Short mmCIF file of C-alpha atoms in Angstrom, two decimals:
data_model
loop_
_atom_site.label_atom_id
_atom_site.label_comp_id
_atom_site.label_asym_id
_atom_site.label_seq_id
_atom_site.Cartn_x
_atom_site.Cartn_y
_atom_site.Cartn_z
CA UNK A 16 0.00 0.00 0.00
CA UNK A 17 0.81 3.32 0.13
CA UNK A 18 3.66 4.89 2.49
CA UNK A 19 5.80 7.88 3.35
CA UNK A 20 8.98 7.25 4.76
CA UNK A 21 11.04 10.08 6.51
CA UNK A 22 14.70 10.13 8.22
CA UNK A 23 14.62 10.05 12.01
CA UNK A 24 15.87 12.24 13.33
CA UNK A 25 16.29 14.32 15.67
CA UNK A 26 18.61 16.54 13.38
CA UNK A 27 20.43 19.42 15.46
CA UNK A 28 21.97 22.02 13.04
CA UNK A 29 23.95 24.96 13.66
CA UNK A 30 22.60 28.42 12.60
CA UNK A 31 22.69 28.79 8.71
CA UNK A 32 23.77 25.43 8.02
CA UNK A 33 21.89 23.46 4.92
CA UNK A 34 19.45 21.04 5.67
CA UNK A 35 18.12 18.13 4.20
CA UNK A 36 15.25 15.65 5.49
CA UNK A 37 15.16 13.12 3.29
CA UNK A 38 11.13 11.84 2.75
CA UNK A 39 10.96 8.52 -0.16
CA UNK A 40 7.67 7.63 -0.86
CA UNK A 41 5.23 4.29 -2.07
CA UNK A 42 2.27 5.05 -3.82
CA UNK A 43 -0.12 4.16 -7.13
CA UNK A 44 0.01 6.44 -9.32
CA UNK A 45 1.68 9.99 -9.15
CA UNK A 46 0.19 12.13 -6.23
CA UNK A 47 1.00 15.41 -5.04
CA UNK A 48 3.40 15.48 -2.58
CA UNK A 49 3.47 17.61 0.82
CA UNK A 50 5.82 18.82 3.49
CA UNK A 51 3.85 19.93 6.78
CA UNK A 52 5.62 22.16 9.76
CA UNK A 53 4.83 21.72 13.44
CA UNK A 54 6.36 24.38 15.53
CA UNK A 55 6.29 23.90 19.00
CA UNK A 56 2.83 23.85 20.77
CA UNK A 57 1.02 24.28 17.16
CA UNK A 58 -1.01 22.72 14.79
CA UNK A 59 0.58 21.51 11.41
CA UNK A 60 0.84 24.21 8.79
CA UNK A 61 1.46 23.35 5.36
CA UNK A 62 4.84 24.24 4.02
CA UNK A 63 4.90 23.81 0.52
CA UNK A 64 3.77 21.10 -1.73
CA UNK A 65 4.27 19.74 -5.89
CA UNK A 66 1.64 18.25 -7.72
CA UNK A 67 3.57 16.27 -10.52
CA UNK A 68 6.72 14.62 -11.38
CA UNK A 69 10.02 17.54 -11.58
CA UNK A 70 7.78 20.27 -9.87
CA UNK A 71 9.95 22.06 -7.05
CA UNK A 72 7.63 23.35 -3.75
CA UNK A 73 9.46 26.03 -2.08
CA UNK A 74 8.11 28.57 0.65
CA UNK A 75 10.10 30.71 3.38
CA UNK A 76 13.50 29.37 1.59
CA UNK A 77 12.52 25.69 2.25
CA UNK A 78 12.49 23.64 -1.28
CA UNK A 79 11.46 19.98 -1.94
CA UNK A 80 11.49 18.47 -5.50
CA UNK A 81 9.48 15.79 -6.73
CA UNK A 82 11.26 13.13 -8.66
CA UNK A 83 9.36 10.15 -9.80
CA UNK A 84 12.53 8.16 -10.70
CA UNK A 85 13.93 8.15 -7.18
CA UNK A 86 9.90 8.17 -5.44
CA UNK A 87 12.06 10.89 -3.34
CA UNK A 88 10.55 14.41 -1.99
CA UNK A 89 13.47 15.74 0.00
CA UNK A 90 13.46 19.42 1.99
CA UNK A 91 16.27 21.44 1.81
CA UNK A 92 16.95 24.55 3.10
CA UNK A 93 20.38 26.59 2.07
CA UNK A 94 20.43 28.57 5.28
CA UNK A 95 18.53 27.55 8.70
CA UNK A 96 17.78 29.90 11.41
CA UNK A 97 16.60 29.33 14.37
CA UNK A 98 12.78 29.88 14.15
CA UNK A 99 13.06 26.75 11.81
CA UNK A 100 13.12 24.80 14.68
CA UNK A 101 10.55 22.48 14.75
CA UNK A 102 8.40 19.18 13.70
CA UNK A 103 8.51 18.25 9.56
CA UNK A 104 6.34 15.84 8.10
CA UNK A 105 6.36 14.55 4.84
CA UNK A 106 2.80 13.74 3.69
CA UNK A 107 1.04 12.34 0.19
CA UNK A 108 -2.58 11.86 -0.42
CA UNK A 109 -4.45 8.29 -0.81
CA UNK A 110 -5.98 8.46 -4.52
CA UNK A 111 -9.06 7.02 -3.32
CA UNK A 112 -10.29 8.96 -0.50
CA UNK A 113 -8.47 12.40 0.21
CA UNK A 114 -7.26 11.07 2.87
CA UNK A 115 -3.27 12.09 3.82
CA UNK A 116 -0.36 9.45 4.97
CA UNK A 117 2.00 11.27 7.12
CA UNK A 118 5.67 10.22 7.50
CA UNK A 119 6.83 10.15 11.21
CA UNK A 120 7.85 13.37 11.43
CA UNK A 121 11.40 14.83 12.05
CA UNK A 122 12.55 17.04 15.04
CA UNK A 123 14.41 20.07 13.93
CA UNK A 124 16.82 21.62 16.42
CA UNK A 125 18.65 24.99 15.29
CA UNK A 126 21.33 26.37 17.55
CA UNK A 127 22.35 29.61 17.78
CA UNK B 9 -7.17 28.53 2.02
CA UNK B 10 -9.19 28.07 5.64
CA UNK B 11 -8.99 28.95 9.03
CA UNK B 12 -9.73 26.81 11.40
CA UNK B 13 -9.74 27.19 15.07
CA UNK B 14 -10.50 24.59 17.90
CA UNK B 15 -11.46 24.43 21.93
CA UNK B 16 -10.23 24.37 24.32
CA UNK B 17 -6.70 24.91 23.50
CA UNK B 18 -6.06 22.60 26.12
CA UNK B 19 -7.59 20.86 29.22
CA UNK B 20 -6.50 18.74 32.16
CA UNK B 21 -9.38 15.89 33.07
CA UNK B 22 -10.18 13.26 35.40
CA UNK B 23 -9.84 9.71 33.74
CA UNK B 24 -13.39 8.65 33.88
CA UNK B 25 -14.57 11.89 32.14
CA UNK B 26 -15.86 13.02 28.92
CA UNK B 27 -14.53 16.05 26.91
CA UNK B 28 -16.12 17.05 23.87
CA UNK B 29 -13.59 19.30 21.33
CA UNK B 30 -14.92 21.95 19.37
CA UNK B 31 -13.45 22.70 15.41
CA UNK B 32 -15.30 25.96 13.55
CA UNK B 33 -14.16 26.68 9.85
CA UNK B 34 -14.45 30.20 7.82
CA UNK B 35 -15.55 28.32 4.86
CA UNK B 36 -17.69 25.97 4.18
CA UNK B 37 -15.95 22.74 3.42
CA UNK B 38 -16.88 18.69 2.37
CA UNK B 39 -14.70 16.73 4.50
CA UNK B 40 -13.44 17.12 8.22
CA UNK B 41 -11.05 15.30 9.59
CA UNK B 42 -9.85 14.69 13.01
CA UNK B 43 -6.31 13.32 14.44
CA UNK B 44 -4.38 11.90 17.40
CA UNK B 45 -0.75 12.63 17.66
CA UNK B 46 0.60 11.12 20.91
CA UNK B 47 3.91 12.41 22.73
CA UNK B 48 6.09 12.43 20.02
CA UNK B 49 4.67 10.74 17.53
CA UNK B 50 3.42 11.48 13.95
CA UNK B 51 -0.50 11.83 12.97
CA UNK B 52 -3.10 8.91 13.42
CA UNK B 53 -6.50 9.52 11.95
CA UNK B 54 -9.45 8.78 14.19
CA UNK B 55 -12.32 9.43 11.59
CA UNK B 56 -13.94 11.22 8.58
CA UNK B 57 -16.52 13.26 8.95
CA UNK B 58 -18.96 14.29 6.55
CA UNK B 59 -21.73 16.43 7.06
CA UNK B 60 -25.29 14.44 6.63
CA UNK B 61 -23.62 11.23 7.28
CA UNK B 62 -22.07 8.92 9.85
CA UNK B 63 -18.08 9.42 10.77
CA UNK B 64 -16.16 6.66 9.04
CA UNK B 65 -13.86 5.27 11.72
CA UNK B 66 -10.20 4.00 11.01
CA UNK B 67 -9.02 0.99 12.22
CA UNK B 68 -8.90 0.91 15.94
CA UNK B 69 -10.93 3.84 16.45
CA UNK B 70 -14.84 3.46 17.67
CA UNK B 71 -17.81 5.36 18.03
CA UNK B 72 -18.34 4.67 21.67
CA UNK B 73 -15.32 5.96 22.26
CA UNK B 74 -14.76 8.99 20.08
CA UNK B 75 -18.11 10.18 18.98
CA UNK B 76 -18.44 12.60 16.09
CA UNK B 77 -20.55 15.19 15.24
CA UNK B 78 -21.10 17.08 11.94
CA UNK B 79 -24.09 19.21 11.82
CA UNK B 80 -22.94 21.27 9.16
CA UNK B 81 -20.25 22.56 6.63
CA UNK B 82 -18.32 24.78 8.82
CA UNK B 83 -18.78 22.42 12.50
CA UNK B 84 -17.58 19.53 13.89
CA UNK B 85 -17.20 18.20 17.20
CA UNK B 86 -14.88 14.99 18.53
CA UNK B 87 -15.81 13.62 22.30
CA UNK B 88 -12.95 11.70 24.04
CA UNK B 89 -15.48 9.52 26.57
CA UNK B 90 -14.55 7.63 29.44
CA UNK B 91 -11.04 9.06 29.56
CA UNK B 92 -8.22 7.53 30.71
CA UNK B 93 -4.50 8.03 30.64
CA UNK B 94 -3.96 6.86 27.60
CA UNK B 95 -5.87 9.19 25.69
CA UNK B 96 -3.76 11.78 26.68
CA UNK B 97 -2.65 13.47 23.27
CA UNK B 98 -2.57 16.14 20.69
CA UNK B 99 -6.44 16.07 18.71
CA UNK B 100 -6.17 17.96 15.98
CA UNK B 101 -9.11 18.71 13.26
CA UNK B 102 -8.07 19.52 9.85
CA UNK B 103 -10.38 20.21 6.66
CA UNK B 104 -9.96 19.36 2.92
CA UNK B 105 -9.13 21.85 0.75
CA UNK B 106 -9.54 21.39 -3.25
CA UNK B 107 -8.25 23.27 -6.18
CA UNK B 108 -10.63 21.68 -8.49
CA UNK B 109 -14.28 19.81 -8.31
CA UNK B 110 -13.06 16.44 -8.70
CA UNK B 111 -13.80 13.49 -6.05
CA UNK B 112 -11.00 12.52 -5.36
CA UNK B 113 -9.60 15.95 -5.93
CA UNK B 114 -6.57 15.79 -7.95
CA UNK B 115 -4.97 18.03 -5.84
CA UNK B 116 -6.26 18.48 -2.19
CA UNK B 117 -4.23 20.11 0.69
CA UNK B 118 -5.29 19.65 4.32
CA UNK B 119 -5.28 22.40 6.68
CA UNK B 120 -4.98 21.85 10.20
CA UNK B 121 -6.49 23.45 13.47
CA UNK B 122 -4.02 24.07 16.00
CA UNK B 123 -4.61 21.15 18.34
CA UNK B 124 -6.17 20.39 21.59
CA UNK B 125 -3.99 19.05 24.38
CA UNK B 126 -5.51 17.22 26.47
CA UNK B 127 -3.79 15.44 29.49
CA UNK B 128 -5.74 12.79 31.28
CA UNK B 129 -4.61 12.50 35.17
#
């Protein structure tokens, strides 16, 4: 069936380091692909998303690209800072029923 | 996009209780759903809920336990009954948003409430 799978992490970066969380991905088909935020005692807030195969999401300096060869929808982020501290999740959508698979989630530490 | 907002923000309960979780939308929207994210953990959904019809429950999720309500395109509720310990979580609504009329939409985004925590003591 379908799945997301995300690194664990947590990942603890120095201030404007670059970041990647990798997210790989099973599904039928070719859905649109999401990357959620948590920050800390919030609800999830979608970061950015791409809807077909070579589309790049990017939003607040974060970019992920779709690529259907690799089933791969990795974040990177050139620069962090510490507000980017925080919970990612890398999500995709179940054809059938709008529902959303969510990856596990990976804890973002920045350090000043 | 929506807004979504929830209550309480948060609430500390006897196990034993009941607490029944408010989610109000600025838009009128299809499908509701609501979430459980335990310490630490990523999202599990508890139900779809459509308005005019019974919440579909996921797989280890009941309606004795977490009752639904969806009286109408901007309102849902979620009731944690009979609380113990173990229910003590994040519960999260979120709504689905669609750039197009298809079912399934070809490209639909969730957005998500900001959570109620609940601790169960």
């Amino acid at each position: 069936g379908d799945s997301v799978t995300q690194m664990e992490g947590p990942v603890t970066l120095s201030e404007e380091a670059f970041l990647t969380i990798n997210c790989t991905y099973t599904a039928t088909g070719y859905p649109s692909l999401f990357w959620y935020v948590q920050y800390p005692g919030e609800g999830l807030q979608l970061l950015l998303k791409a809807t077909k195969a070579d589309d790049k999401g990017s939003n607040k300096g974060f970019e992920a690209t779709y690529r259907k060869e690799t089933t791969s929808f990795h974040l990177e982020k050139g620069s962090v800072q510490v507000s980017d501290s925080a919970v990612y999740f890398c999500a995709l959508p179940m054809n059938r029923d709008d529902k959303i698979i969510f990856g596990k989630g990976t804890r973002l530490h920045i350090l000043p | 996009s929506a807004v979504i907002s929830q209550k309480p923000s948060r609430d500390i309960c006897q196990r034993g209780t009941s607490l029944t979780i408010q989610c109000q939308v600025d838009s009128q929207v299809t499908m509701m759903f609501w979430y459980r994210q335990q310490p630490g953990q990523s999202l599990t959904l508890i139900a779809t809920a459509n308005q005019g019809s019974e919440a579909t429950y996921e797989s280890g999720f009941v309606i004795d336990k977490f009752p639904i309500s969806r009286p109408n395109l901007t309102f849902s509720t979620l009731t944690v009954s009979n609380m113990s310990p173990e229910d003590s979580s994040i519960y999260l609504c979120s709504v689905l948003w669609t750039s197009g009329n298809h079912f399934p939409s070809q490209n639909p985004e969730q957005y998500f409430g900001p959570g109620t925590r609940l601790t169960v003591t």
